[in-house]
Short mmCIF file of N, CA and C in Angstrom, two decimals:
data_model
loop_
_atom_site.label_atom_id
_atom_site.label_comp_id
_atom_site.label_asym_id
_atom_site.label_seq_id
_atom_site.Cartn_x
_atom_site.Cartn_y
_atom_site.Cartn_z
N ARG S 223 -9.84 -8.94 6.00
CA ARG S 223 -8.73 -9.76 6.41
C ARG S 223 -7.48 -9.42 5.61
N PRO S 224 -6.67 -8.50 6.12
CA PRO S 224 -5.44 -8.13 5.41
C PRO S 224 -4.48 -9.30 5.19
N ASP S 225 -4.55 -10.35 6.01
CA ASP S 225 -3.66 -11.49 5.84
C ASP S 225 -4.00 -12.31 4.60
N LEU S 226 -5.16 -12.09 4.02
CA LEU S 226 -5.57 -12.83 2.81
C LEU S 226 -5.37 -12.03 1.52
N VAL S 227 -5.01 -10.75 1.64
CA VAL S 227 -4.96 -9.87 0.48
C VAL S 227 -4.01 -10.39 -0.60
N THR S 228 -2.80 -10.75 -0.22
CA THR S 228 -1.81 -11.16 -1.22
C THR S 228 -2.24 -12.44 -1.94
N ALA S 229 -2.70 -13.42 -1.19
CA ALA S 229 -3.10 -14.69 -1.80
C ALA S 229 -4.29 -14.49 -2.75
N VAL S 230 -5.28 -13.75 -2.32
CA VAL S 230 -6.46 -13.51 -3.15
C VAL S 230 -6.08 -12.68 -4.38
N ASN S 231 -5.20 -11.70 -4.19
CA ASN S 231 -4.75 -10.87 -5.30
C ASN S 231 -4.07 -11.73 -6.37
N LYS S 232 -3.15 -12.58 -5.95
CA LYS S 232 -2.44 -13.42 -6.93
C LYS S 232 -3.37 -14.42 -7.61
N LEU S 233 -4.30 -14.98 -6.87
CA LEU S 233 -5.25 -15.92 -7.47
C LEU S 233 -6.21 -15.23 -8.43
N SER S 234 -6.58 -14.00 -8.13
CA SER S 234 -7.54 -13.30 -8.99
C SER S 234 -6.96 -12.96 -10.37
N ARG S 235 -5.66 -13.03 -10.51
CA ARG S 235 -5.04 -12.79 -11.82
C ARG S 235 -5.36 -13.90 -12.81
N TYR S 236 -5.79 -15.05 -12.31
CA TYR S 236 -6.01 -16.21 -13.18
C TYR S 236 -7.47 -16.66 -13.19
N VAL S 237 -8.38 -15.75 -12.90
CA VAL S 237 -9.81 -16.10 -12.86
C VAL S 237 -10.31 -16.54 -14.23
N SER S 238 -9.86 -15.90 -15.28
CA SER S 238 -10.36 -16.22 -16.62
C SER S 238 -9.78 -17.52 -17.19
N ASN S 239 -8.61 -17.94 -16.71
CA ASN S 239 -8.00 -19.16 -17.24
C ASN S 239 -7.25 -19.90 -16.12
N PRO S 240 -7.95 -20.46 -15.15
CA PRO S 240 -7.26 -21.12 -14.03
C PRO S 240 -6.76 -22.51 -14.41
N SER S 241 -5.69 -22.90 -13.78
CA SER S 241 -5.17 -24.26 -13.97
C SER S 241 -5.45 -25.09 -12.71
N HIS S 242 -5.03 -26.34 -12.73
CA HIS S 242 -5.23 -27.20 -11.57
C HIS S 242 -4.40 -26.69 -10.38
N ALA S 243 -3.22 -26.14 -10.66
CA ALA S 243 -2.38 -25.58 -9.59
C ALA S 243 -3.10 -24.40 -8.92
N HIS S 244 -3.81 -23.58 -9.71
CA HIS S 244 -4.55 -22.46 -9.13
C HIS S 244 -5.70 -22.97 -8.26
N TYR S 245 -6.34 -24.05 -8.68
CA TYR S 245 -7.42 -24.62 -7.88
C TYR S 245 -6.88 -25.15 -6.55
N ARG S 246 -5.72 -25.82 -6.58
CA ARG S 246 -5.12 -26.32 -5.34
C ARG S 246 -4.76 -25.15 -4.42
N ALA S 247 -4.23 -24.08 -4.99
CA ALA S 247 -3.91 -22.89 -4.18
C ALA S 247 -5.18 -22.29 -3.57
N LEU S 248 -6.25 -22.27 -4.35
CA LEU S 248 -7.52 -21.75 -3.84
C LEU S 248 -8.03 -22.59 -2.67
N THR S 249 -7.92 -23.90 -2.77
CA THR S 249 -8.38 -24.75 -1.67
C THR S 249 -7.52 -24.53 -0.41
N ARG S 250 -6.22 -24.24 -0.59
CA ARG S 250 -5.37 -23.92 0.57
C ARG S 250 -5.81 -22.61 1.21
N VAL S 251 -6.15 -21.60 0.39
CA VAL S 251 -6.61 -20.32 0.93
C VAL S 251 -7.92 -20.49 1.69
N VAL S 252 -8.85 -21.26 1.12
CA VAL S 252 -10.13 -21.50 1.80
C VAL S 252 -9.90 -22.26 3.10
N ALA S 253 -9.03 -23.25 3.10
CA ALA S 253 -8.74 -24.00 4.33
C ALA S 253 -8.12 -23.09 5.38
N TYR S 254 -7.17 -22.25 4.96
CA TYR S 254 -6.54 -21.29 5.90
C TYR S 254 -7.59 -20.35 6.48
N THR S 255 -8.49 -19.86 5.62
CA THR S 255 -9.54 -18.95 6.08
C THR S 255 -10.43 -19.63 7.12
N PHE S 256 -10.78 -20.87 6.87
CA PHE S 256 -11.63 -21.61 7.82
C PHE S 256 -10.89 -21.85 9.14
N GLN S 257 -9.61 -22.22 9.05
CA GLN S 257 -8.84 -22.52 10.26
C GLN S 257 -8.54 -21.28 11.09
N THR S 258 -8.57 -20.12 10.48
CA THR S 258 -8.26 -18.87 11.19
C THR S 258 -9.48 -17.96 11.26
N LYS S 259 -10.66 -18.53 11.31
CA LYS S 259 -11.88 -17.73 11.31
C LYS S 259 -12.03 -16.89 12.57
N ASP S 260 -11.24 -17.17 13.60
CA ASP S 260 -11.31 -16.38 14.82
C ASP S 260 -10.44 -15.13 14.76
N ARG S 261 -9.69 -14.94 13.68
CA ARG S 261 -8.86 -13.74 13.53
C ARG S 261 -9.68 -12.62 12.91
N PHE S 262 -9.48 -11.42 13.41
CA PHE S 262 -10.21 -10.27 12.89
C PHE S 262 -9.46 -9.01 13.26
N LEU S 263 -9.86 -7.91 12.64
CA LEU S 263 -9.28 -6.61 12.97
C LEU S 263 -9.89 -6.11 14.27
N ARG S 264 -9.07 -5.54 15.11
CA ARG S 264 -9.55 -4.98 16.37
C ARG S 264 -9.11 -3.52 16.44
N TYR S 265 -10.06 -2.66 16.67
CA TYR S 265 -9.79 -1.24 16.77
C TYR S 265 -9.76 -0.83 18.24
N THR S 266 -8.64 -0.28 18.67
CA THR S 266 -8.49 0.14 20.06
C THR S 266 -8.06 1.59 20.11
N GLN S 267 -8.21 2.18 21.27
CA GLN S 267 -7.80 3.57 21.44
C GLN S 267 -7.04 3.68 22.75
N ALA S 268 -5.84 4.23 22.67
CA ALA S 268 -5.06 4.47 23.87
C ALA S 268 -5.59 5.73 24.55
N LEU S 269 -5.56 5.74 25.86
CA LEU S 269 -6.04 6.90 26.61
C LEU S 269 -5.20 8.13 26.28
N GLY S 270 -5.86 9.23 26.05
CA GLY S 270 -5.16 10.48 25.76
C GLY S 270 -4.67 10.61 24.33
N SER S 271 -5.00 9.67 23.47
CA SER S 271 -4.52 9.74 22.09
C SER S 271 -5.62 10.27 21.18
N ASP S 272 -5.23 10.68 20.01
CA ASP S 272 -6.17 11.18 19.01
C ASP S 272 -6.64 10.01 18.15
N PRO S 273 -7.90 9.59 18.27
CA PRO S 273 -8.36 8.42 17.51
C PRO S 273 -8.53 8.69 16.02
N PHE S 274 -8.44 9.96 15.60
CA PHE S 274 -8.62 10.29 14.19
C PHE S 274 -7.33 10.77 13.54
N ARG S 275 -6.19 10.44 14.13
CA ARG S 275 -4.89 10.79 13.55
C ARG S 275 -4.60 9.82 12.42
N LEU S 276 -4.28 10.35 11.24
CA LEU S 276 -4.07 9.55 10.04
C LEU S 276 -2.60 9.16 9.90
N HIS S 277 -2.35 7.89 9.61
CA HIS S 277 -1.01 7.36 9.34
C HIS S 277 -1.11 6.45 8.11
N SER S 278 0.03 6.18 7.48
CA SER S 278 0.00 5.29 6.32
C SER S 278 1.36 4.62 6.15
N ALA S 279 1.37 3.57 5.35
CA ALA S 279 2.59 2.86 5.02
C ALA S 279 2.43 2.26 3.63
N CYS S 280 3.55 2.09 2.94
CA CYS S 280 3.52 1.50 1.60
C CYS S 280 4.75 0.63 1.41
N ASP S 281 4.65 -0.27 0.46
CA ASP S 281 5.78 -1.15 0.15
C ASP S 281 5.59 -1.71 -1.25
N ALA S 282 6.65 -2.25 -1.80
CA ALA S 282 6.60 -2.83 -3.14
C ALA S 282 7.56 -4.01 -3.20
N SER S 283 7.23 -4.95 -4.05
CA SER S 283 8.15 -6.05 -4.34
C SER S 283 8.47 -5.97 -5.82
N PHE S 284 9.73 -5.89 -6.13
CA PHE S 284 10.17 -5.60 -7.49
C PHE S 284 10.02 -6.80 -8.42
N ALA S 285 9.33 -6.60 -9.53
CA ALA S 285 9.21 -7.55 -10.64
C ALA S 285 8.84 -8.96 -10.19
N ASP S 286 7.85 -9.07 -9.30
CA ASP S 286 7.50 -10.40 -8.78
C ASP S 286 6.41 -11.10 -9.58
N CYS S 287 5.79 -10.43 -10.55
CA CYS S 287 4.79 -11.09 -11.39
C CYS S 287 5.52 -11.84 -12.51
N SER S 288 5.40 -13.15 -12.49
CA SER S 288 6.13 -13.96 -13.47
C SER S 288 5.60 -13.79 -14.89
N ASP S 289 4.36 -13.33 -15.05
CA ASP S 289 3.78 -13.16 -16.38
C ASP S 289 4.15 -11.83 -17.03
N THR S 290 4.14 -10.74 -16.24
CA THR S 290 4.34 -9.40 -16.81
C THR S 290 5.59 -8.70 -16.31
N SER S 291 6.28 -9.26 -15.33
CA SER S 291 7.45 -8.65 -14.68
C SER S 291 7.11 -7.33 -13.99
N ARG S 292 5.84 -7.11 -13.71
CA ARG S 292 5.47 -5.92 -12.96
C ARG S 292 5.63 -6.18 -11.47
N SER S 293 5.77 -5.11 -10.73
CA SER S 293 5.97 -5.20 -9.28
C SER S 293 4.63 -5.10 -8.58
N THR S 294 4.47 -5.84 -7.51
CA THR S 294 3.27 -5.70 -6.68
C THR S 294 3.50 -4.54 -5.72
N ILE S 295 2.57 -3.59 -5.71
CA ILE S 295 2.67 -2.47 -4.80
C ILE S 295 1.48 -2.51 -3.85
N GLY S 296 1.69 -2.01 -2.64
CA GLY S 296 0.62 -2.04 -1.66
C GLY S 296 0.73 -0.88 -0.69
N ARG S 297 -0.39 -0.60 -0.03
CA ARG S 297 -0.42 0.49 0.94
C ARG S 297 -1.50 0.24 1.97
N CYS S 298 -1.32 0.84 3.14
CA CYS S 298 -2.29 0.74 4.23
C CYS S 298 -2.50 2.14 4.80
N ILE S 299 -3.73 2.42 5.19
CA ILE S 299 -4.08 3.68 5.85
C ILE S 299 -4.62 3.34 7.22
N TYR S 300 -4.12 4.02 8.25
CA TYR S 300 -4.50 3.76 9.63
C TYR S 300 -5.10 5.00 10.27
N LEU S 301 -5.97 4.79 11.23
CA LEU S 301 -6.45 5.86 12.10
C LEU S 301 -6.01 5.53 13.52
N GLY S 302 -5.67 6.56 14.27
CA GLY S 302 -5.26 6.38 15.66
C GLY S 302 -3.79 6.68 15.83
N SER S 303 -3.43 7.22 16.98
CA SER S 303 -2.04 7.63 17.19
C SER S 303 -1.08 6.46 17.29
N ASP S 304 -1.59 5.27 17.61
CA ASP S 304 -0.71 4.11 17.69
C ASP S 304 -0.88 3.17 16.49
N CYS S 305 -1.47 3.66 15.40
CA CYS S 305 -1.66 2.90 14.16
C CYS S 305 -2.39 1.58 14.39
N SER S 306 -3.37 1.58 15.27
CA SER S 306 -4.05 0.34 15.59
C SER S 306 -5.26 0.09 14.71
N GLY S 307 -5.79 1.11 14.06
CA GLY S 307 -7.03 0.95 13.31
C GLY S 307 -6.84 1.08 11.82
N ILE S 308 -6.60 -0.03 11.14
CA ILE S 308 -6.46 0.01 9.70
C ILE S 308 -7.84 0.24 9.07
N ILE S 309 -7.93 1.24 8.20
CA ILE S 309 -9.22 1.57 7.59
C ILE S 309 -9.24 1.30 6.09
N ASP S 310 -8.08 1.17 5.48
CA ASP S 310 -8.02 0.93 4.04
C ASP S 310 -6.70 0.28 3.70
N TRP S 311 -6.72 -0.65 2.76
CA TRP S 311 -5.50 -1.26 2.26
C TRP S 311 -5.73 -1.69 0.83
N LYS S 312 -4.65 -1.75 0.09
CA LYS S 312 -4.76 -2.17 -1.30
C LYS S 312 -3.42 -2.75 -1.74
N SER S 313 -3.50 -3.79 -2.54
CA SER S 313 -2.32 -4.41 -3.13
C SER S 313 -2.67 -4.74 -4.57
N HIS S 314 -1.83 -4.28 -5.51
CA HIS S 314 -2.14 -4.54 -6.92
C HIS S 314 -0.89 -4.38 -7.78
N LEU S 315 -1.03 -4.74 -9.05
CA LEU S 315 0.03 -4.52 -10.03
C LEU S 315 -0.20 -3.15 -10.66
N PRO S 316 0.83 -2.31 -10.72
CA PRO S 316 0.66 -1.01 -11.38
C PRO S 316 0.55 -1.17 -12.89
N LYS S 317 0.18 -0.10 -13.57
CA LYS S 317 0.02 -0.16 -15.02
C LYS S 317 1.35 -0.24 -15.75
N GLN S 318 2.41 0.27 -15.12
CA GLN S 318 3.71 0.31 -15.79
C GLN S 318 4.70 -0.63 -15.10
N VAL S 319 5.62 -1.17 -15.89
CA VAL S 319 6.69 -2.01 -15.37
C VAL S 319 7.76 -1.10 -14.78
N ALA S 320 8.15 -1.36 -13.56
CA ALA S 320 9.22 -0.59 -12.91
C ALA S 320 10.56 -1.12 -13.39
N GLN S 321 11.51 -0.21 -13.59
CA GLN S 321 12.83 -0.61 -14.07
C GLN S 321 13.84 -0.79 -12.94
N SER S 322 13.43 -0.50 -11.71
CA SER S 322 14.31 -0.69 -10.57
C SER S 322 13.47 -0.85 -9.31
N THR S 323 14.12 -1.32 -8.27
CA THR S 323 13.44 -1.44 -6.98
C THR S 323 12.98 -0.08 -6.49
N THR S 324 13.83 0.93 -6.67
CA THR S 324 13.48 2.28 -6.23
C THR S 324 12.25 2.78 -6.97
N GLU S 325 12.17 2.53 -8.26
CA GLU S 325 11.01 2.98 -9.02
C GLU S 325 9.74 2.29 -8.53
N SER S 326 9.81 1.02 -8.21
CA SER S 326 8.62 0.33 -7.71
C SER S 326 8.21 0.90 -6.35
N GLU S 327 9.18 1.24 -5.50
CA GLU S 327 8.86 1.86 -4.21
C GLU S 327 8.25 3.25 -4.41
N ILE S 328 8.74 3.99 -5.41
CA ILE S 328 8.18 5.32 -5.72
C ILE S 328 6.75 5.17 -6.23
N GLN S 329 6.49 4.14 -7.05
CA GLN S 329 5.12 3.89 -7.51
C GLN S 329 4.19 3.64 -6.33
N ALA S 330 4.64 2.82 -5.39
CA ALA S 330 3.82 2.52 -4.21
C ALA S 330 3.59 3.77 -3.38
N ALA S 331 4.64 4.56 -3.18
CA ALA S 331 4.51 5.78 -2.39
C ALA S 331 3.61 6.80 -3.09
N GLY S 332 3.68 6.87 -4.41
CA GLY S 332 2.81 7.79 -5.16
C GLY S 332 1.35 7.45 -4.99
N GLU S 333 1.03 6.15 -5.07
CA GLU S 333 -0.36 5.72 -4.86
C GLU S 333 -0.79 5.98 -3.42
N CYS S 334 0.11 5.78 -2.48
CA CYS S 334 -0.20 6.01 -1.07
C CYS S 334 -0.47 7.50 -0.82
N ILE S 335 0.31 8.36 -1.43
CA ILE S 335 0.10 9.80 -1.26
C ILE S 335 -1.26 10.22 -1.79
N LYS S 336 -1.68 9.65 -2.92
CA LYS S 336 -3.02 9.96 -3.45
C LYS S 336 -4.10 9.60 -2.43
N ASP S 337 -3.96 8.43 -1.81
CA ASP S 337 -4.94 8.02 -0.81
C ASP S 337 -4.90 8.91 0.42
N VAL S 338 -3.71 9.31 0.86
CA VAL S 338 -3.58 10.18 2.03
C VAL S 338 -4.25 11.53 1.76
N ILE S 339 -4.05 12.08 0.57
CA ILE S 339 -4.69 13.37 0.22
C ILE S 339 -6.20 13.22 0.26
N TYR S 340 -6.71 12.10 -0.27
CA TYR S 340 -8.15 11.86 -0.26
C TYR S 340 -8.68 11.75 1.17
N TYR S 341 -8.03 10.95 2.01
CA TYR S 341 -8.52 10.75 3.37
C TYR S 341 -8.38 12.00 4.22
N ARG S 342 -7.35 12.81 3.99
CA ARG S 342 -7.24 14.08 4.72
C ARG S 342 -8.41 14.99 4.38
N ALA S 343 -8.78 15.05 3.08
CA ALA S 343 -9.92 15.87 2.67
C ALA S 343 -11.23 15.32 3.24
N LEU S 344 -11.38 14.00 3.23
CA LEU S 344 -12.58 13.38 3.78
C LEU S 344 -12.72 13.66 5.27
N LEU S 345 -11.64 13.49 6.01
CA LEU S 345 -11.69 13.75 7.45
C LEU S 345 -11.96 15.22 7.74
N LEU S 346 -11.43 16.11 6.91
CA LEU S 346 -11.72 17.55 7.06
C LEU S 346 -13.20 17.82 6.87
N GLU S 347 -13.80 17.21 5.85
CA GLU S 347 -15.25 17.38 5.62
C GLU S 347 -16.08 16.83 6.76
N LEU S 348 -15.60 15.77 7.39
CA LEU S 348 -16.32 15.16 8.49
C LEU S 348 -16.09 15.88 9.82
N GLY S 349 -15.23 16.92 9.79
CA GLY S 349 -14.97 17.70 11.00
C GLY S 349 -13.78 17.23 11.81
N TYR S 350 -12.92 16.41 11.24
CA TYR S 350 -11.74 15.90 11.94
C TYR S 350 -10.48 16.34 11.20
N ALA S 351 -10.23 17.65 11.19
CA ALA S 351 -9.08 18.20 10.49
C ALA S 351 -7.79 17.62 11.07
N GLN S 352 -6.86 17.29 10.21
CA GLN S 352 -5.57 16.74 10.63
C GLN S 352 -4.63 17.87 11.00
N LYS S 353 -4.10 17.80 12.19
CA LYS S 353 -3.13 18.80 12.64
C LYS S 353 -1.74 18.29 12.28
N GLY S 354 -1.01 19.06 11.54
CA GLY S 354 0.33 18.63 11.14
C GLY S 354 0.30 17.71 9.93
N SER S 355 1.44 17.10 9.67
CA SER S 355 1.57 16.26 8.49
C SER S 355 1.17 14.81 8.80
N THR S 356 0.93 14.07 7.74
CA THR S 356 0.62 12.65 7.85
C THR S 356 1.88 11.87 7.51
N ARG S 357 2.30 11.02 8.39
CA ARG S 357 3.50 10.22 8.15
C ARG S 357 3.19 9.04 7.23
N ILE S 358 4.10 8.81 6.29
CA ILE S 358 4.00 7.66 5.39
C ILE S 358 5.25 6.82 5.60
N GLY S 359 5.06 5.58 5.97
CA GLY S 359 6.18 4.68 6.18
C GLY S 359 6.69 4.14 4.86
N ILE S 360 7.94 4.44 4.55
CA ILE S 360 8.60 3.95 3.34
C ILE S 360 9.89 3.27 3.79
N ASP S 361 10.13 2.04 3.32
CA ASP S 361 11.30 1.30 3.81
C ASP S 361 12.48 1.27 2.85
N SER S 362 12.46 2.11 1.82
CA SER S 362 13.55 2.13 0.85
C SER S 362 14.37 3.42 1.03
N ASN S 363 15.63 3.27 1.40
CA ASN S 363 16.49 4.44 1.61
C ASN S 363 16.69 5.24 0.33
N THR S 364 16.82 4.57 -0.81
CA THR S 364 17.01 5.31 -2.06
C THR S 364 15.76 6.09 -2.44
N ALA S 365 14.58 5.53 -2.21
CA ALA S 365 13.34 6.26 -2.48
C ALA S 365 13.23 7.47 -1.56
N ILE S 366 13.62 7.31 -0.30
CA ILE S 366 13.56 8.42 0.65
C ILE S 366 14.52 9.53 0.24
N THR S 367 15.75 9.19 -0.19
CA THR S 367 16.69 10.22 -0.60
C THR S 367 16.22 10.94 -1.86
N GLN S 368 15.55 10.21 -2.77
CA GLN S 368 15.00 10.88 -3.95
C GLN S 368 13.84 11.80 -3.57
N LEU S 369 13.02 11.38 -2.62
CA LEU S 369 11.93 12.23 -2.16
C LEU S 369 12.45 13.50 -1.50
N GLN S 370 13.53 13.38 -0.77
CA GLN S 370 14.11 14.54 -0.11
C GLN S 370 15.01 15.34 -1.06
N ALA S 371 15.11 14.87 -2.32
CA ALA S 371 15.90 15.53 -3.37
C ALA S 371 17.36 15.68 -2.95
N ILE S 372 17.87 14.69 -2.22
CA ILE S 372 19.26 14.73 -1.79
C ILE S 372 20.17 14.28 -2.93
N GLN S 373 19.86 13.14 -3.51
CA GLN S 373 20.67 12.63 -4.62
C GLN S 373 19.88 11.58 -5.39
N GLY S 374 20.35 11.24 -6.55
CA GLY S 374 19.75 10.19 -7.34
C GLY S 374 18.56 10.60 -8.18
N VAL S 375 18.25 11.90 -8.22
CA VAL S 375 17.09 12.34 -8.99
C VAL S 375 17.38 12.26 -10.49
N ARG S 376 18.63 12.42 -10.88
CA ARG S 376 18.99 12.32 -12.29
C ARG S 376 18.69 10.93 -12.84
N ALA S 377 18.88 9.91 -12.01
CA ALA S 377 18.58 8.54 -12.43
C ALA S 377 17.08 8.28 -12.53
N ALA S 378 16.27 9.21 -12.03
CA ALA S 378 14.82 9.04 -12.00
C ALA S 378 14.12 9.78 -13.14
N ARG S 379 14.82 10.08 -14.20
CA ARG S 379 14.23 10.93 -15.24
C ARG S 379 13.02 10.29 -15.93
N HIS S 380 12.89 8.96 -15.90
CA HIS S 380 11.74 8.33 -16.54
C HIS S 380 10.51 8.30 -15.63
N TYR S 381 10.64 8.66 -14.37
CA TYR S 381 9.48 8.80 -13.49
C TYR S 381 9.56 10.10 -12.68
N VAL S 382 10.17 11.11 -13.29
CA VAL S 382 10.41 12.36 -12.58
C VAL S 382 9.11 13.12 -12.27
N VAL S 383 8.08 12.99 -13.10
CA VAL S 383 6.82 13.70 -12.84
C VAL S 383 6.19 13.20 -11.54
N VAL S 384 6.13 11.89 -11.37
CA VAL S 384 5.59 11.31 -10.14
C VAL S 384 6.44 11.73 -8.95
N LEU S 385 7.75 11.70 -9.14
CA LEU S 385 8.66 12.07 -8.07
C LEU S 385 8.48 13.53 -7.67
N ARG S 386 8.32 14.42 -8.64
CA ARG S 386 8.13 15.85 -8.34
C ARG S 386 6.83 16.09 -7.58
N LYS S 387 5.76 15.38 -7.95
CA LYS S 387 4.49 15.50 -7.23
C LYS S 387 4.68 15.06 -5.78
N MET S 388 5.40 13.98 -5.58
CA MET S 388 5.64 13.49 -4.23
C MET S 388 6.51 14.46 -3.44
N GLN S 389 7.51 15.05 -4.09
CA GLN S 389 8.35 16.04 -3.41
C GLN S 389 7.54 17.27 -3.01
N GLU S 390 6.59 17.64 -3.87
CA GLU S 390 5.70 18.76 -3.56
C GLU S 390 4.88 18.46 -2.30
N CYS S 391 4.35 17.26 -2.20
CA CYS S 391 3.60 16.86 -1.01
C CYS S 391 4.49 16.74 0.21
N PHE S 392 5.72 16.28 0.00
CA PHE S 392 6.67 16.12 1.10
C PHE S 392 6.99 17.47 1.74
N HIS S 393 7.22 18.47 0.89
CA HIS S 393 7.58 19.79 1.42
C HIS S 393 6.35 20.55 1.85
#
């Protein structure tokens, strides 16, 4: 249930020392889960499409953890030409604090690229080689311009290694 990922992720940060507010939030999540028990993932295939075409998307929210000021980053991996079959998703706090919105988006895209490389290799082993490149949806214009090495790379000197790896995969 991808709709529960964020709530469960935030609640799991306080498993070792929960407060009454965390318990109330947990009861709301359980109630929501019960009320929406008829919701589920549905995998469909459009006629004439490639059901094993890999797609992905990533996003980040800058400094939203009130305890550590780290950004929540997340990514989704889809199969199918119309992105209807989500096969993997993850949302978590990275190990490092991002110093800008662009850096948090680059962190999310870097993790997404690692997953895409893994899934491309897995699909190749299973006999479903990917023809062409895998698209990654990124919604930050500044992150996209840094990936394309158009401008703003000088401002990225504290995360330039990750950026260079991503540029290598991009090209």
